[in-house]
Amino acid sequence: MFSVVGGQWTTYLIWILATDGPQRFGAFQRHLPRISTKVLTERLRMLERAGLVDRHQAATIPPQVTYSLTPRGQELHGAMNILGQIAQKWEAEGWRPEAAVLRTG
């Protein structure tokens, strides 16, 4: 699972879908102007294969594709929120990842 969500942009794509709801490809590009079309396509396909994102293609001309979180993707977003809360708590306590690495190395 960590190999799926650990990639660049991946957790942010999940966050966008969880907070803003289903998105079209162009909306993702507006949210992430620095991501290339190729990378965005790759990340969405990977999330779809992993069962975290659903891709719905409407039978229109041109086709309209909408992405949304699956129940598994929503569950993962909940876990990401918990990790975010822990990170905020630790940061408020003065913990810094760089300092922790230096102490253990």
mmCIF file of C-alpha atoms in Angstrom:
data_model
loop_
_atom_site.group_PDB
_atom_site.id
_atom_site.type_symbol
_atom_site.label_atom_id
_atom_site.label_comp_id
_atom_site.label_asym_id
_atom_site.label_seq_id
_atom_site.Cartn_x
_atom_site.Cartn_y
_atom_site.Cartn_z
ATOM 1 C CA MET A 1 0.000 0.000 0.000
ATOM 2 C CA PHE A 2 2.793 2.445 0.862
ATOM 3 C CA SER A 3 4.267 2.042 -2.614
ATOM 4 C CA VAL A 4 0.968 3.272 -4.048
ATOM 5 C CA VAL A 5 0.406 6.283 -1.822
ATOM 6 C CA GLY A 6 4.080 7.154 -1.436
ATOM 7 C CA GLY A 7 4.487 8.499 -4.962
ATOM 8 C CA GLN A 8 4.734 12.183 -5.711
ATOM 9 C CA TRP A 9 1.303 13.879 -6.067
ATOM 10 C CA THR A 10 -0.603 10.733 -5.046
ATOM 11 C CA THR A 11 -1.735 11.744 -1.577
ATOM 12 C CA TYR A 12 -2.633 15.208 -2.857
ATOM 13 C CA LEU A 13 -4.855 13.689 -5.577
ATOM 14 C CA ILE A 14 -6.636 11.630 -2.922
ATOM 15 C CA TRP A 15 -7.011 14.729 -0.742
ATOM 16 C CA ILE A 16 -8.509 16.741 -3.640
ATOM 17 C CA LEU A 17 -11.085 14.029 -4.345
ATOM 18 C CA ALA A 18 -11.946 13.714 -0.653
ATOM 19 C CA THR A 19 -12.357 17.431 -0.039
ATOM 20 C CA ASP A 20 -13.737 18.662 -3.377
ATOM 21 C CA GLY A 21 -15.579 15.557 -4.573
ATOM 22 C CA PRO A 22 -15.464 13.994 -8.047
ATOM 23 C CA GLN A 23 -13.156 15.784 -10.485
ATOM 24 C CA ARG A 24 -12.569 15.943 -14.196
ATOM 25 C CA PHE A 25 -9.027 15.808 -15.569
ATOM 26 C CA GLY A 26 -8.932 19.543 -16.276
ATOM 27 C CA ALA A 27 -9.932 20.337 -12.707
ATOM 28 C CA PHE A 28 -6.957 18.331 -11.453
ATOM 29 C CA GLN A 29 -4.715 20.326 -13.762
ATOM 30 C CA ARG A 30 -6.069 23.570 -12.295
ATOM 31 C CA HIS A 31 -5.446 22.282 -8.748
ATOM 32 C CA LEU A 32 -1.924 21.139 -9.696
ATOM 33 C CA PRO A 33 -0.555 23.492 -12.358
ATOM 34 C CA ARG A 34 2.992 22.123 -11.960
ATOM 35 C CA ILE A 35 2.101 18.482 -12.695
ATOM 36 C CA SER A 36 2.613 17.279 -16.254
ATOM 37 C CA THR A 37 -0.248 15.697 -18.173
ATOM 38 C CA LYS A 38 1.755 12.471 -18.409
ATOM 39 C CA VAL A 39 2.393 12.230 -14.671
ATOM 40 C CA LEU A 40 -1.208 13.111 -13.805
ATOM 41 C CA THR A 41 -2.457 10.406 -16.169
ATOM 42 C CA GLU A 42 -0.025 7.863 -14.713
ATOM 43 C CA ARG A 43 -0.982 8.661 -11.115
ATOM 44 C CA LEU A 44 -4.724 8.475 -11.805
ATOM 45 C CA ARG A 45 -4.328 5.147 -13.631
ATOM 46 C CA MET A 46 -2.230 3.757 -10.781
ATOM 47 C CA LEU A 47 -4.832 4.836 -8.205
ATOM 48 C CA GLU A 48 -7.558 3.277 -10.329
ATOM 49 C CA ARG A 49 -5.648 -0.026 -10.618
ATOM 50 C CA ALA A 50 -5.109 0.019 -6.861
ATOM 51 C CA GLY A 51 -8.857 0.328 -6.303
ATOM 52 C CA LEU A 52 -8.639 3.747 -4.658
ATOM 53 C CA VAL A 53 -10.092 5.850 -7.482
ATOM 54 C CA ASP A 54 -13.047 5.170 -9.748
ATOM 55 C CA ARG A 55 -12.997 6.393 -13.357
ATOM 56 C CA HIS A 56 -16.388 7.061 -14.922
ATOM 57 C CA GLN A 57 -16.578 7.819 -18.632
ATOM 58 C CA ALA A 58 -19.841 9.311 -19.889
ATOM 59 C CA ALA A 59 -21.012 8.301 -23.351
ATOM 60 C CA THR A 60 -20.760 11.808 -24.776
ATOM 61 C CA ILE A 61 -18.814 13.378 -27.609
ATOM 62 C CA PRO A 62 -16.181 14.213 -26.579
ATOM 63 C CA PRO A 63 -16.143 11.684 -23.723
ATOM 64 C CA GLN A 64 -16.374 13.167 -20.248
ATOM 65 C CA VAL A 65 -14.269 11.357 -17.678
ATOM 66 C CA THR A 66 -14.850 11.934 -13.981
ATOM 67 C CA TYR A 67 -12.713 10.575 -11.152
ATOM 68 C CA SER A 68 -13.965 9.874 -7.634
ATOM 69 C CA LEU A 69 -12.793 8.018 -4.556
ATOM 70 C CA THR A 70 -13.891 4.452 -4.020
ATOM 71 C CA PRO A 71 -14.918 3.359 -0.514
ATOM 72 C CA ARG A 72 -11.357 2.068 -0.074
ATOM 73 C CA GLY A 73 -9.983 5.455 -1.151
ATOM 74 C CA GLN A 74 -12.280 7.188 1.343
ATOM 75 C CA GLU A 75 -11.052 4.862 4.068
ATOM 76 C CA LEU A 76 -7.449 5.680 3.175
ATOM 77 C CA HIS A 77 -8.241 9.403 3.315
ATOM 78 C CA GLY A 78 -9.525 8.898 6.859
ATOM 79 C CA ALA A 79 -6.207 7.311 7.831
ATOM 80 C CA MET A 80 -4.334 10.171 6.149
ATOM 81 C CA ASN A 81 -6.326 12.639 8.262
ATOM 82 C CA ILE A 82 -5.295 10.819 11.434
ATOM 83 C CA LEU A 83 -1.635 10.929 10.368
ATOM 84 C CA GLY A 84 -2.020 14.643 9.672
ATOM 85 C CA GLN A 85 -3.403 15.233 13.157
ATOM 86 C CA ILE A 86 -0.477 13.342 14.693
ATOM 87 C CA ALA A 87 2.003 15.344 12.599
ATOM 88 C CA GLN A 88 0.428 18.623 13.749
ATOM 89 C CA LYS A 89 0.561 17.500 17.386
ATOM 90 C CA TRP A 90 4.208 16.453 17.119
ATOM 91 C CA GLU A 91 5.121 19.674 15.357
ATOM 92 C CA ALA A 92 3.451 21.686 18.142
ATOM 93 C CA GLU A 93 5.591 19.710 20.611
ATOM 94 C CA GLY A 94 8.721 20.798 18.760
ATOM 95 C CA TRP A 95 9.502 17.495 17.014
ATOM 96 C CA ARG A 96 11.402 17.831 13.762
ATOM 97 C CA PRO A 97 12.076 14.835 11.487
ATOM 98 C CA GLU A 98 15.609 16.049 10.726
ATOM 99 C CA ALA A 99 16.509 16.029 14.430
ATOM 100 C CA ALA A 100 15.086 12.521 14.903
ATOM 101 C CA VAL A 101 17.150 11.178 11.982
ATOM 102 C CA LEU A 102 20.345 12.754 13.310
ATOM 103 C CA ARG A 103 19.853 11.167 16.744
ATOM 104 C CA THR A 104 19.324 7.643 15.381
ATOM 105 C CA GLY A 105 22.015 7.747 12.669
#
